[in-house]
Amino acid sequence: AHSTADETYDVLVIGAGLSGICSLYHIRQRFPSWRVKLLEAGDDVGGTWYWNRYPGCRFDSESLSYGFSFDKELLEDWHWKETYSPQPETHQYIKHFAEKHNLYQHVVFNTRISSARWSDTSNTWTFADGAGKEYRAKFFISCIGFLSSPTLPNIPGVHEFTGQSFHTSRWPQDLDINRDFANKRIGIIGTGATGIQTITSISKVPDIGSVTVFQRTANWSAPLRNSGITTEQMAQHRREYDSIFQRCAETPACFVHQADPRKSLEVSEEERLALWEKLYNEPGFGKWLGIFSDTYTDRTANEMYSRFMADKIRGRVHDQETAESLIPKNHGFGTRRVPLDSGYFEAYNQANVHLVDLQKTPLERITPTGIATSDGSTHELDVLIYATGFDAITGAFSAIDWHAKHDRPLIASSHSKQGDRAIWPDHRPLTFLGLTVPAMPNMFMVLGPHQPFGNATRSIEHAVQVINDLLQYCDEKNYTYVEATQEAAESWTEHVVECSNALTLMNEVDSWMTGVNTNVKGKTVRSVARYAGSAVEFRKRCRDVQASGYKGLKFA
Ligand code: NA7
């Protein structure tokens, strides 16, 4: 018994994270008379910063570079209290922005879209939520996030554990670790950016019983070096906003950090060490992104830097056998997203923090009381935390049953019946500028696949502006239909793949950025998540397309 959509929105936005909130704000500004709604699965705005409430969750990019740059009043008012803002503060920032601009009234919460159908006769999309309620729209903006669909390990027994267990992005809201984790045996699977923040925080709980970390792949991590920002410092920082945003606009990934143009092998050993040490001792991503320009393209350069970083880890961990397990062996420093930590490696110096190296003893199964590994032992646990990451990039799309143009599915793996008709076969995205997709008319994406890698808010602001310009163009020309051509999408996607191939060392490592995920059925083929050809180049290409009268898009 489906209710019929009784009204057609001019624009529907799906997802109330930074992308959705920014989209909604700008659409309201530019098209005040349009009917607009934002649908959100959660019960508040915030997206990533709403869902990820695990302890220790915080920015690794500078707070000052992360806020909305267009709201000058908010820049004047807002006090970022830490150089790298913790999740509760960032969530508060997004809520405050939404309140300030009266956006809540346009958001429908607790609404998870489960299907979407394009109609060629009315040029509209009809969406249905889990309860069968329908929403019809002329245009829609996908703001569903690229790290929003959590995955559990693909091993037996995941639902058999009888103690408390949850994924880090579904952290129980009423859980107080100081109270509830006292004297408890905590197990945690996963050592990505999330696992590293979580492990560090829970190991500091004063009365924690024990923390057992199940590590499949050792991960490079380096000190974040966070600090507080006083009222006086913040007053000073406000005068720097223009130059901070200007700098972000000039760097390849929109961070304040930029690679040193020199090559590792062209400088003397003293110069090399001097830069490495300097960056290591500075806060933030400089030690990943501010280093010599050949670090991710020249194997020797990468090996040298990795050795430097391995020694840093050895210096932080007392037990050298544990240190060796914690040092990555099969991928060089920075070839995956580098987590930044606040005492991660030191946590293993505590007698109650244990590392289980799954390279030596792989996971066998989850049992009702703990985790069984291949050496025959069962690690008994009271709480089991999955920091096992996400079905990245395409996961939030996979969760929706798409009936695109000619009733085509968006995603289907090659073994499914519909496989050959899927727009993204084998979970491999095909996009034009990461903003549009052939056979998906009137659909635009913010932070979609193939948008530039880097500082999210900076990318979001740009994508939202390009989309709004396009909507305005359609409005002025009375177009009710816009779609990327197959040729334009193929040629853009080819360019995205070429740019990624140029980052040789990153490209040969499995990670969420290269598309493979052992926990997702059929996600076995490498794909390119983000555009690596620099945000500067991306903006130029968008401008060129705009100036050409939107070559690559067809209108009706
Ligand atoms: P990540 O970076 O994808 O990390 C997931 C972690 O979970 C990683 O250590 C995985 O090991 C581990 N994992 C996943 N599945 C399993 C199974 N089946 N068995 C054992 N271990 C497993 O996700 P995060 O949430 O940490 O970070 C995502 C991004 O969010 C991050 O890059 C930031 O940009 C913010 P693996 O390395 O795959 O062997």
Coordinates of C-alpha atoms and ligand atoms in Angstrom, one line a residue:
A1 CA 0.0 0.0 0.0
H2 CA 2.1 2.9 -1.3
S3 CA 1.0 6.4 -0.7
T4 CA 1.3 8.5 -3.9
A5 CA 3.5 11.5 -3.9
D6 CA 1.1 14.3 -3.7
E7 CA 3.5 17.1 -4.4
T8 CA 6.5 17.4 -6.6
Y9 CA 9.6 19.2 -5.2
D10 CA 11.7 21.3 -7.4
V11 CA 14.8 19.9 -5.6
L12 CA 15.2 17.0 -3.2
V13 CA 18.4 16.8 -1.3
I14 CA 19.3 13.5 0.3
G15 CA 21.5 13.4 3.3
A16 CA 21.9 16.1 5.9
G17 CA 25.7 16.1 6.5
L18 CA 27.8 19.1 5.5
S19 CA 27.1 18.4 1.8
G20 CA 23.3 18.4 2.3
I21 CA 23.2 21.3 4.6
C22 CA 25.4 23.4 2.3
S23 CA 23.3 22.4 -0.7
L24 CA 20.0 23.3 1.1
Y25 CA 21.3 26.6 2.3
H26 CA 22.5 27.7 -1.2
I27 CA 19.4 26.5 -3.0
R28 CA 17.2 28.5 -0.5
Q29 CA 19.4 31.5 -1.1
R30 CA 19.4 31.4 -4.9
F31 CA 15.9 30.0 -5.6
P32 CA 13.7 31.3 -2.7
S33 CA 10.4 30.3 -4.3
W34 CA 11.4 26.7 -5.1
R35 CA 9.9 23.8 -3.2
V36 CA 12.9 22.1 -1.5
K37 CA 13.2 19.3 1.0
L38 CA 16.1 17.5 2.6
L39 CA 15.6 13.9 3.6
E40 CA 17.8 12.4 6.3
A41 CA 18.1 8.9 7.8
G42 CA 19.2 10.1 11.2
D43 CA 17.4 12.2 13.7
D44 CA 19.6 15.3 13.4
V45 CA 21.9 17.1 10.9
G46 CA 25.6 16.4 10.8
G47 CA 26.2 13.3 8.6
T48 CA 29.7 11.9 9.4
W49 CA 29.8 14.1 12.5
Y50 CA 26.4 12.9 13.6
W51 CA 27.0 9.2 13.2
N52 CA 30.7 8.9 14.3
R53 CA 30.5 9.4 18.0
Y54 CA 33.2 7.0 19.0
P55 CA 35.6 8.3 21.6
G56 CA 38.5 10.2 20.2
C57 CA 36.8 11.1 16.9
R58 CA 38.2 14.3 15.6
F59 CA 39.5 16.2 12.6
D60 CA 42.9 15.5 11.2
S61 CA 42.6 18.6 9.1
E62 CA 42.8 22.0 10.8
S63 CA 39.6 23.3 12.3
L64 CA 40.3 26.7 10.9
S65 CA 40.4 25.3 7.3
Y66 CA 37.2 23.2 7.7
G67 CA 34.3 25.6 8.3
F68 CA 32.0 27.2 5.7
S69 CA 33.9 30.1 4.2
F70 CA 30.8 31.9 2.9
D71 CA 29.2 32.6 6.2
K72 CA 31.4 35.5 7.3
E73 CA 29.2 36.1 10.3
L74 CA 29.7 32.6 11.6
L75 CA 33.4 32.8 11.0
E76 CA 33.4 35.9 13.3
D77 CA 31.2 34.2 15.9
W78 CA 32.5 30.7 16.1
H79 CA 35.2 29.7 18.5
W80 CA 37.0 26.5 17.4
K81 CA 38.3 25.4 20.8
E82 CA 41.0 23.0 19.4
T83 CA 43.3 23.0 16.5
Y84 CA 41.8 19.7 15.5
S85 CA 38.2 19.8 16.6
P86 CA 36.7 16.8 18.4
Q87 CA 33.4 15.3 17.0
P88 CA 31.0 16.8 19.5
E89 CA 32.2 20.3 18.7
T90 CA 32.0 19.8 15.0
H91 CA 28.5 18.4 15.3
Q92 CA 27.6 21.4 17.3
Y93 CA 29.0 23.7 14.6
I94 CA 26.8 22.0 11.9
K95 CA 23.7 22.1 14.1
H96 CA 24.4 25.8 14.9
F97 CA 24.7 26.6 11.2
A98 CA 21.4 24.8 10.4
E99 CA 19.6 26.6 13.3
K100 CA 21.1 30.0 12.4
H101 CA 19.8 29.8 8.9
N102 CA 16.4 28.2 9.8
L103 CA 17.2 25.1 7.8
Y104 CA 15.6 22.5 10.2
Q105 CA 12.1 23.3 8.9
H106 CA 13.1 21.9 5.5
V107 CA 14.5 18.7 6.8
V108 CA 12.6 15.4 7.1
F109 CA 14.4 13.2 9.7
N110 CA 14.3 9.5 10.3
T111 CA 13.7 8.9 6.6
R112 CA 16.0 6.5 4.9
I113 CA 15.5 6.3 1.1
S114 CA 15.4 2.7 -0.1
S115 CA 14.4 3.1 -3.8
A116 CA 14.5 5.6 -6.5
R117 CA 12.8 5.6 -9.9
W118 CA 13.2 7.9 -12.9
S119 CA 10.2 8.7 -15.1
D120 CA 10.8 9.6 -18.7
T121 CA 7.3 10.8 -19.1
S122 CA 7.3 13.4 -16.3
N123 CA 11.1 14.0 -16.0
T124 CA 10.9 13.4 -12.3
W125 CA 12.4 11.0 -9.8
T126 CA 10.3 9.2 -7.2
F127 CA 11.9 8.1 -4.0
A128 CA 10.4 5.8 -1.4
D129 CA 11.5 5.3 2.2
G130 CA 11.4 2.1 4.1
A131 CA 7.8 2.7 5.1
G132 CA 6.7 3.2 1.5
K133 CA 6.2 6.9 1.7
E134 CA 7.0 8.6 -1.6
Y135 CA 8.7 11.8 -2.5
R136 CA 8.7 13.1 -6.1
A137 CA 11.3 15.7 -7.4
K138 CA 12.3 17.4 -10.6
F139 CA 16.0 17.5 -9.6
F140 CA 17.8 15.8 -6.8
I141 CA 21.1 16.2 -5.1
S142 CA 22.8 13.2 -3.7
C143 CA 24.6 14.1 -0.5
I144 CA 24.7 10.5 0.9
G145 CA 28.4 10.5 1.8
F146 CA 31.3 8.4 0.7
L147 CA 32.1 6.9 4.1
S148 CA 28.6 6.4 5.4
S149 CA 27.8 2.8 4.9
P150 CA 29.5 0.8 7.6
T151 CA 30.6 -2.8 7.0
L152 CA 31.2 -5.7 9.4
P153 CA 33.8 -8.3 8.9
N154 CA 33.0 -11.1 6.5
I155 CA 33.7 -13.9 9.0
P156 CA 31.4 -16.4 10.7
G157 CA 29.7 -15.7 13.9
V158 CA 29.4 -11.9 13.6
H159 CA 25.9 -12.0 15.1
E160 CA 26.6 -14.6 17.7
F161 CA 28.5 -12.5 20.2
T162 CA 26.3 -12.2 23.3
G163 CA 28.1 -9.2 24.9
Q164 CA 27.7 -5.6 23.7
S165 CA 29.0 -5.1 20.2
F166 CA 28.7 -2.4 17.6
H167 CA 30.4 -0.6 14.7
T168 CA 32.2 2.6 15.6
S169 CA 29.9 4.7 13.4
R170 CA 26.9 3.3 15.4
W171 CA 28.4 4.0 18.8
P172 CA 25.6 3.8 21.4
Q173 CA 24.6 7.3 22.4
D174 CA 24.1 6.7 26.1
L175 CA 27.4 4.8 26.5
D176 CA 29.8 6.4 29.0
I177 CA 33.2 4.7 28.6
N178 CA 34.5 5.8 32.0
R179 CA 31.5 4.2 33.7
D180 CA 30.5 1.4 31.3
F181 CA 34.0 0.2 30.3
A182 CA 35.4 0.0 33.9
N183 CA 36.9 -3.4 34.5
K184 CA 35.6 -4.6 31.1
R185 CA 37.6 -6.6 28.5
I186 CA 37.2 -4.6 25.3
G187 CA 38.1 -6.1 21.9
I188 CA 38.5 -4.0 18.8
I189 CA 38.9 -5.1 15.2
G190 CA 40.4 -2.6 12.8
T191 CA 43.3 -0.2 12.8
G192 CA 42.3 2.5 10.3
A193 CA 42.0 6.1 11.2
T194 CA 38.9 5.2 13.2
G195 CA 40.4 2.3 15.1
I196 CA 43.5 4.3 16.0
Q197 CA 41.5 7.2 17.5
T198 CA 39.2 4.8 19.3
I199 CA 42.0 2.5 20.7
T200 CA 43.9 5.5 21.9
S201 CA 40.9 6.9 23.8
I202 CA 39.6 3.8 25.4
S203 CA 43.1 2.7 26.5
K204 CA 43.2 5.9 28.6
V205 CA 40.0 5.0 30.5
P206 CA 41.4 4.9 34.1
D207 CA 39.7 1.6 35.2
I208 CA 39.6 -0.2 31.9
G209 CA 40.0 -3.9 32.3
S210 CA 41.8 -4.7 29.1
V211 CA 41.9 -3.6 25.4
T212 CA 42.7 -6.3 22.8
V213 CA 43.4 -5.0 19.3
F214 CA 42.9 -7.3 16.3
Q215 CA 45.1 -5.9 13.6
R216 CA 44.9 -7.3 10.0
T217 CA 47.2 -4.7 8.4
A218 CA 49.6 -2.6 10.4
N219 CA 49.0 1.1 9.7
W220 CA 51.4 4.0 9.5
S221 CA 50.4 6.7 12.0
A222 CA 52.1 9.8 13.3
P223 CA 51.5 12.3 16.0
L224 CA 48.6 14.8 15.4
R225 CA 49.9 17.3 18.0
N226 CA 46.6 18.8 18.8
S227 CA 46.3 21.9 21.1
G228 CA 43.7 24.1 22.6
I229 CA 42.7 27.5 21.1
T230 CA 42.2 30.3 23.6
T231 CA 39.7 33.1 23.1
E232 CA 42.7 35.5 22.5
Q233 CA 44.2 33.1 19.9
M234 CA 40.9 32.7 18.2
A235 CA 40.5 36.5 17.9
Q236 CA 43.9 36.5 16.1
H237 CA 43.0 33.5 13.9
R238 CA 39.8 35.2 12.7
R239 CA 42.1 37.8 11.0
E240 CA 43.8 34.9 9.2
Y241 CA 40.7 33.3 7.6
D242 CA 41.1 35.0 4.3
S243 CA 44.6 33.8 3.9
I244 CA 43.8 30.3 5.1
F245 CA 41.0 29.9 2.6
Q246 CA 43.1 31.4 -0.1
R247 CA 45.9 28.9 0.7
C248 CA 43.4 26.0 0.6
A249 CA 42.3 27.2 -2.8
E250 CA 45.8 26.9 -4.1
T251 CA 46.8 23.5 -2.8
P252 CA 46.1 20.2 -4.6
A253 CA 43.9 18.7 -1.8
C254 CA 42.6 22.0 -0.3
F255 CA 44.5 21.5 2.9
V256 CA 46.9 24.1 4.2
H257 CA 49.7 21.6 3.5
Q258 CA 51.5 21.3 0.2
A259 CA 54.3 19.1 -1.0
D260 CA 57.8 20.5 -0.8
P261 CA 58.8 20.9 -4.5
R262 CA 62.3 19.4 -3.9
K263 CA 62.9 15.7 -4.5
S264 CA 64.1 13.4 -1.7
L265 CA 67.0 12.1 -3.8
E266 CA 68.2 15.5 -4.9
V267 CA 68.9 16.9 -1.5
S268 CA 71.6 16.0 1.0
E269 CA 70.9 13.6 3.8
E270 CA 71.0 16.6 6.3
E271 CA 68.4 18.5 4.3
R272 CA 66.2 15.4 4.0
L273 CA 66.3 14.7 7.7
A274 CA 65.8 18.4 8.5
L275 CA 62.5 18.5 6.6
W276 CA 61.3 15.1 7.9
E277 CA 62.1 16.0 11.5
K278 CA 60.5 19.5 11.2
L279 CA 57.3 18.1 9.7
Y280 CA 57.2 15.2 12.2
N281 CA 57.3 17.7 15.1
E282 CA 54.7 20.0 13.6
P283 CA 50.9 19.5 14.0
G284 CA 48.8 17.9 11.3
F285 CA 49.0 16.4 7.8
G286 CA 52.3 18.1 6.8
K287 CA 54.1 14.8 7.5
W288 CA 51.8 13.1 4.9
L289 CA 51.3 15.9 2.4
G290 CA 54.0 18.5 3.0
I291 CA 57.0 16.3 2.3
F292 CA 59.3 15.9 -0.8
S293 CA 57.4 15.8 -4.0
D294 CA 58.6 12.4 -5.1
T295 CA 57.6 10.5 -2.0
Y296 CA 54.6 8.8 -3.5
T297 CA 56.0 8.3 -7.0
D298 CA 59.5 7.2 -6.4
R299 CA 59.9 3.8 -4.6
T300 CA 63.3 4.6 -3.2
A301 CA 62.2 7.9 -1.9
N302 CA 59.2 6.3 -0.3
E303 CA 61.3 3.5 1.3
M304 CA 63.6 6.1 2.8
Y305 CA 60.8 8.0 4.4
S306 CA 59.1 4.8 5.5
R307 CA 62.3 3.8 7.3
F308 CA 62.4 7.2 9.1
M309 CA 58.8 6.7 10.2
A310 CA 59.4 3.1 11.2
D311 CA 62.2 4.2 13.6
K312 CA 59.8 6.7 15.1
I313 CA 57.4 3.9 15.9
R314 CA 60.2 1.8 17.4
G315 CA 61.0 4.8 19.6
R316 CA 57.5 4.9 20.9
V317 CA 56.9 1.2 21.7
H318 CA 58.9 -0.4 24.5
D319 CA 58.4 -4.1 23.4
Q320 CA 60.3 -4.5 20.2
E321 CA 58.4 -7.5 19.0
T322 CA 55.1 -5.5 19.4
A323 CA 56.8 -2.6 17.6
E324 CA 57.7 -4.8 14.6
S325 CA 54.1 -6.0 14.4
L326 CA 52.9 -2.4 14.4
I327 CA 55.2 -1.3 11.6
P328 CA 53.6 -1.8 8.1
K329 CA 55.5 -4.3 5.9
N330 CA 53.6 -4.3 2.7
H331 CA 52.8 -0.7 2.0
G332 CA 54.9 2.4 2.3
F333 CA 54.2 5.4 4.4
G334 CA 51.4 7.6 3.1
T335 CA 50.2 5.2 0.4
R336 CA 47.0 4.8 2.4
R337 CA 45.2 7.6 4.2
V338 CA 47.6 8.3 7.2
P339 CA 45.8 8.4 10.5
L340 CA 47.1 11.0 13.0
D341 CA 47.2 9.9 16.6
S342 CA 47.5 11.3 20.1
G343 CA 49.4 8.5 21.8
Y344 CA 48.4 5.5 19.8
F345 CA 51.6 3.6 19.8
E346 CA 52.3 4.4 23.4
A347 CA 49.0 2.7 24.4
Y348 CA 50.8 -0.6 23.7
N349 CA 53.2 0.1 26.5
Q350 CA 50.4 -0.4 29.0
A351 CA 50.2 -3.9 30.5
N352 CA 46.5 -4.1 29.8
V353 CA 46.6 -3.3 26.1
H354 CA 47.3 -6.3 23.8
L355 CA 48.0 -6.6 20.1
V356 CA 46.8 -9.6 18.2
D357 CA 48.6 -9.7 14.9
L358 CA 46.2 -11.3 12.5
Q359 CA 49.0 -11.8 10.0
K360 CA 50.3 -14.4 12.4
T361 CA 47.0 -15.7 13.7
P362 CA 44.1 -14.8 11.4
L363 CA 40.6 -14.4 12.7
E364 CA 38.6 -17.6 12.6
R365 CA 35.2 -16.6 13.9
I366 CA 33.3 -14.6 16.5
T367 CA 32.0 -16.8 19.3
P368 CA 29.3 -15.9 21.8
T369 CA 32.0 -14.9 24.3
G370 CA 34.9 -13.5 22.2
I371 CA 37.1 -14.0 19.1
A372 CA 38.7 -17.2 18.0
T373 CA 42.0 -17.0 16.1
S374 CA 43.7 -19.6 14.0
D375 CA 46.1 -20.7 16.8
G376 CA 43.2 -22.3 18.6
S377 CA 42.9 -19.6 21.3
T378 CA 39.7 -17.7 22.1
H379 CA 40.1 -14.1 23.3
E380 CA 37.3 -13.7 25.8
L381 CA 35.6 -10.3 25.7
D382 CA 32.8 -8.3 27.3
V383 CA 32.6 -5.7 24.6
L384 CA 33.4 -6.0 20.9
I385 CA 34.0 -2.9 18.8
Y386 CA 34.1 -3.1 15.0
A387 CA 36.3 -0.4 13.6
T388 CA 36.1 -2.2 10.3
G389 CA 35.4 0.8 8.0
F390 CA 32.9 1.4 5.3
D391 CA 31.6 0.2 1.9
A392 CA 33.3 3.4 0.7
I393 CA 32.3 5.6 -2.2
T394 CA 29.6 3.4 -3.8
G395 CA 28.2 1.9 -0.5
A396 CA 25.5 4.5 0.1
F397 CA 24.4 4.2 -3.5
S398 CA 24.3 0.4 -3.3
A399 CA 21.8 0.7 -0.4
I400 CA 19.2 2.2 -2.7
D401 CA 17.4 0.2 -5.3
W402 CA 17.8 2.4 -8.4
H403 CA 15.6 2.3 -11.5
A404 CA 17.4 4.8 -13.7
K405 CA 16.6 5.7 -17.3
H406 CA 15.3 2.6 -19.2
D407 CA 14.9 1.0 -15.8
R408 CA 18.7 0.4 -15.5
P409 CA 20.2 -0.5 -12.1
L410 CA 23.0 1.8 -10.9
I411 CA 25.2 -0.9 -9.3
A412 CA 25.2 -4.6 -9.8
S413 CA 28.2 -6.9 -9.6
S414 CA 29.0 -9.0 -12.6
H415 CA 27.5 -12.2 -11.3
S416 CA 24.0 -10.7 -10.9
K417 CA 21.4 -11.0 -13.6
Q418 CA 21.2 -7.3 -14.2
G419 CA 25.0 -7.0 -14.2
D420 CA 25.5 -6.1 -17.8
R421 CA 22.9 -3.3 -17.7
A422 CA 24.3 -1.6 -14.6
I423 CA 25.6 1.9 -15.0
W424 CA 28.4 1.2 -12.5
P425 CA 29.3 -2.5 -13.2
D426 CA 31.5 -4.1 -10.6
H427 CA 31.0 -1.1 -8.3
R428 CA 33.1 1.0 -10.6
P429 CA 31.9 4.6 -10.9
L430 CA 31.4 6.3 -14.2
T431 CA 30.8 10.0 -13.8
F432 CA 31.1 13.3 -15.6
L433 CA 33.1 15.6 -13.3
G434 CA 32.1 13.5 -10.3
L435 CA 28.9 15.6 -10.4
T436 CA 26.7 13.7 -12.8
V437 CA 26.2 10.2 -14.2
P438 CA 24.9 9.1 -17.6
A439 CA 21.4 7.5 -17.4
M440 CA 20.8 9.3 -14.2
P441 CA 19.2 12.5 -15.5
N442 CA 18.6 15.5 -13.2
M443 CA 20.8 13.9 -10.5
F444 CA 23.8 15.8 -9.1
M445 CA 26.3 14.6 -6.5
V446 CA 28.2 16.4 -3.8
L447 CA 31.3 14.5 -2.6
G448 CA 30.4 11.9 -5.2
P449 CA 33.0 9.5 -6.7
H450 CA 35.6 11.2 -8.8
Q451 CA 35.4 14.5 -6.9
P452 CA 38.8 15.8 -5.7
F453 CA 40.5 14.1 -2.9
G454 CA 41.0 16.3 0.2
N455 CA 39.5 18.7 2.6
A456 CA 35.8 17.9 2.5
T457 CA 34.2 21.3 3.1
R458 CA 36.3 23.0 0.5
S459 CA 35.2 20.5 -2.1
I460 CA 31.6 20.6 -0.9
E461 CA 31.4 24.4 -1.3
H462 CA 32.7 24.2 -4.8
A463 CA 30.5 21.4 -6.0
V464 CA 27.4 23.1 -4.5
Q465 CA 28.2 26.2 -6.4
V466 CA 28.7 24.4 -9.7
I467 CA 25.4 22.5 -9.2
N468 CA 23.5 25.7 -8.4
D469 CA 24.9 27.4 -11.5
L470 CA 23.7 24.5 -13.5
L471 CA 20.2 24.5 -11.9
Q472 CA 20.0 28.2 -12.6
Y473 CA 21.0 27.6 -16.2
C474 CA 18.2 25.0 -16.6
D475 CA 15.8 27.4 -14.9
E476 CA 16.6 30.2 -17.3
K477 CA 16.5 28.0 -20.4
N478 CA 13.4 26.2 -19.2
Y479 CA 15.1 22.9 -19.3
T480 CA 13.5 20.1 -17.3
Y481 CA 16.0 17.5 -18.3
V482 CA 19.8 17.4 -18.0
E483 CA 22.0 14.3 -18.4
A484 CA 25.7 13.6 -18.9
T485 CA 26.5 12.1 -22.2
Q486 CA 28.1 8.6 -22.2
E487 CA 31.1 10.0 -24.2
A488 CA 31.8 12.8 -21.7
A489 CA 31.5 10.5 -18.8
E490 CA 33.8 8.0 -20.4
S491 CA 36.4 10.6 -21.2
W492 CA 36.3 12.2 -17.7
T493 CA 36.5 8.8 -16.0
E494 CA 39.5 7.9 -18.2
H495 CA 41.2 11.1 -17.1
V496 CA 40.4 10.3 -13.4
V497 CA 42.0 6.8 -13.8
E498 CA 45.1 8.3 -15.6
C499 CA 45.6 10.8 -12.7
S500 CA 45.3 8.0 -10.2
N501 CA 47.8 5.8 -12.2
A502 CA 50.3 8.6 -11.9
L503 CA 50.3 8.1 -8.1
T504 CA 51.9 4.8 -8.6
L505 CA 52.6 3.8 -5.1
M506 CA 49.2 4.7 -3.7
N507 CA 47.5 3.0 -6.6
E508 CA 49.1 -0.4 -6.0
V509 CA 47.8 -0.7 -2.4
D510 CA 44.4 -2.0 -1.4
S511 CA 42.4 0.5 0.6
W512 CA 39.0 2.2 0.5
M513 CA 40.6 4.6 -1.9
T514 CA 41.3 1.9 -4.4
G515 CA 37.9 0.3 -4.2
V516 CA 38.5 -3.3 -3.0
N517 CA 36.7 -4.4 0.2
T518 CA 36.7 -8.0 1.4
N519 CA 33.6 -7.4 3.4
V520 CA 31.4 -6.4 0.5
K521 CA 30.2 -9.1 -1.9
G522 CA 31.5 -8.4 -5.4
K523 CA 33.7 -5.5 -4.5
T524 CA 36.8 -7.2 -5.8
V525 CA 37.8 -5.0 -8.7
R526 CA 40.0 -1.9 -8.2
S527 CA 38.4 1.4 -8.9
V528 CA 39.2 5.0 -8.4
A529 CA 37.5 6.7 -5.6
R530 CA 38.6 10.3 -5.8
Y531 CA 40.0 12.7 -8.4
A532 CA 43.8 12.9 -7.8
G533 CA 44.4 15.5 -10.5
S534 CA 44.3 18.4 -8.0
A535 CA 41.4 20.5 -6.9
V536 CA 42.8 23.4 -8.8
E537 CA 42.6 21.5 -12.0
F538 CA 39.2 20.2 -11.1
R539 CA 37.8 23.8 -10.6
K540 CA 39.4 24.8 -13.9
R541 CA 37.7 21.9 -15.8
C542 CA 34.4 22.8 -14.2
R543 CA 34.8 26.4 -15.3
D544 CA 35.7 25.3 -18.8
V545 CA 32.6 23.1 -19.1
Q546 CA 30.4 26.0 -17.8
A547 CA 32.0 28.5 -20.3
S548 CA 31.4 26.1 -23.2
G549 CA 27.6 26.1 -22.5
Y550 CA 27.9 22.8 -20.6
K551 CA 29.6 20.7 -23.2
G552 CA 29.2 17.1 -22.1
L553 CA 25.7 17.5 -20.8
K554 CA 22.5 17.2 -22.9
F555 CA 19.4 19.2 -22.1
A556 CA 15.8 19.1 -23.0
Ligands
NA7_1 P1 39.4 1.9 7.2 O1 40.5 2.9 7.0 O2 38.8 1.2 6.0 O3 39.9 0.8 8.2 C1 39.2 -0.4 8.5 C2 40.1 -1.3 9.3 O4 39.4 -2.5 9.6 C3 41.4 -1.7 8.7 O5 42.4 -1.8 9.6 C4 41.0 -3.1 8.1 O6 42.1 -3.9 7.9 C5 40.2 -3.6 9.2 N1 39.3 -4.7 8.8 C6 38.3 -4.5 7.9 N2 37.7 -5.7 7.7 C7 38.3 -6.6 8.4 C8 38.2 -8.0 8.6 N3 37.3 -8.7 8.0 N4 39.1 -8.6 9.5 C9 40.0 -7.9 10.1 N5 40.2 -6.6 10.0 C10 39.4 -5.9 9.1 O7 38.2 2.6 7.9 P2 38.2 3.7 9.0 O8 36.8 3.8 9.6 O9 39.3 3.5 10.0 O10 38.6 5.0 8.2 C11 37.8 5.4 7.1 C12 38.1 6.8 6.7 O11 37.3 7.7 7.6 C13 39.5 7.3 7.0 O12 40.4 7.0 6.0 C14 39.3 8.8 7.2 O13 39.4 9.4 6.0 C15 38.0 8.9 7.8 P3 42.9 -3.9 6.4 O14 43.7 -2.6 6.5 O15 41.8 -3.8 5.4 O16 43.6 -5.1 6.4

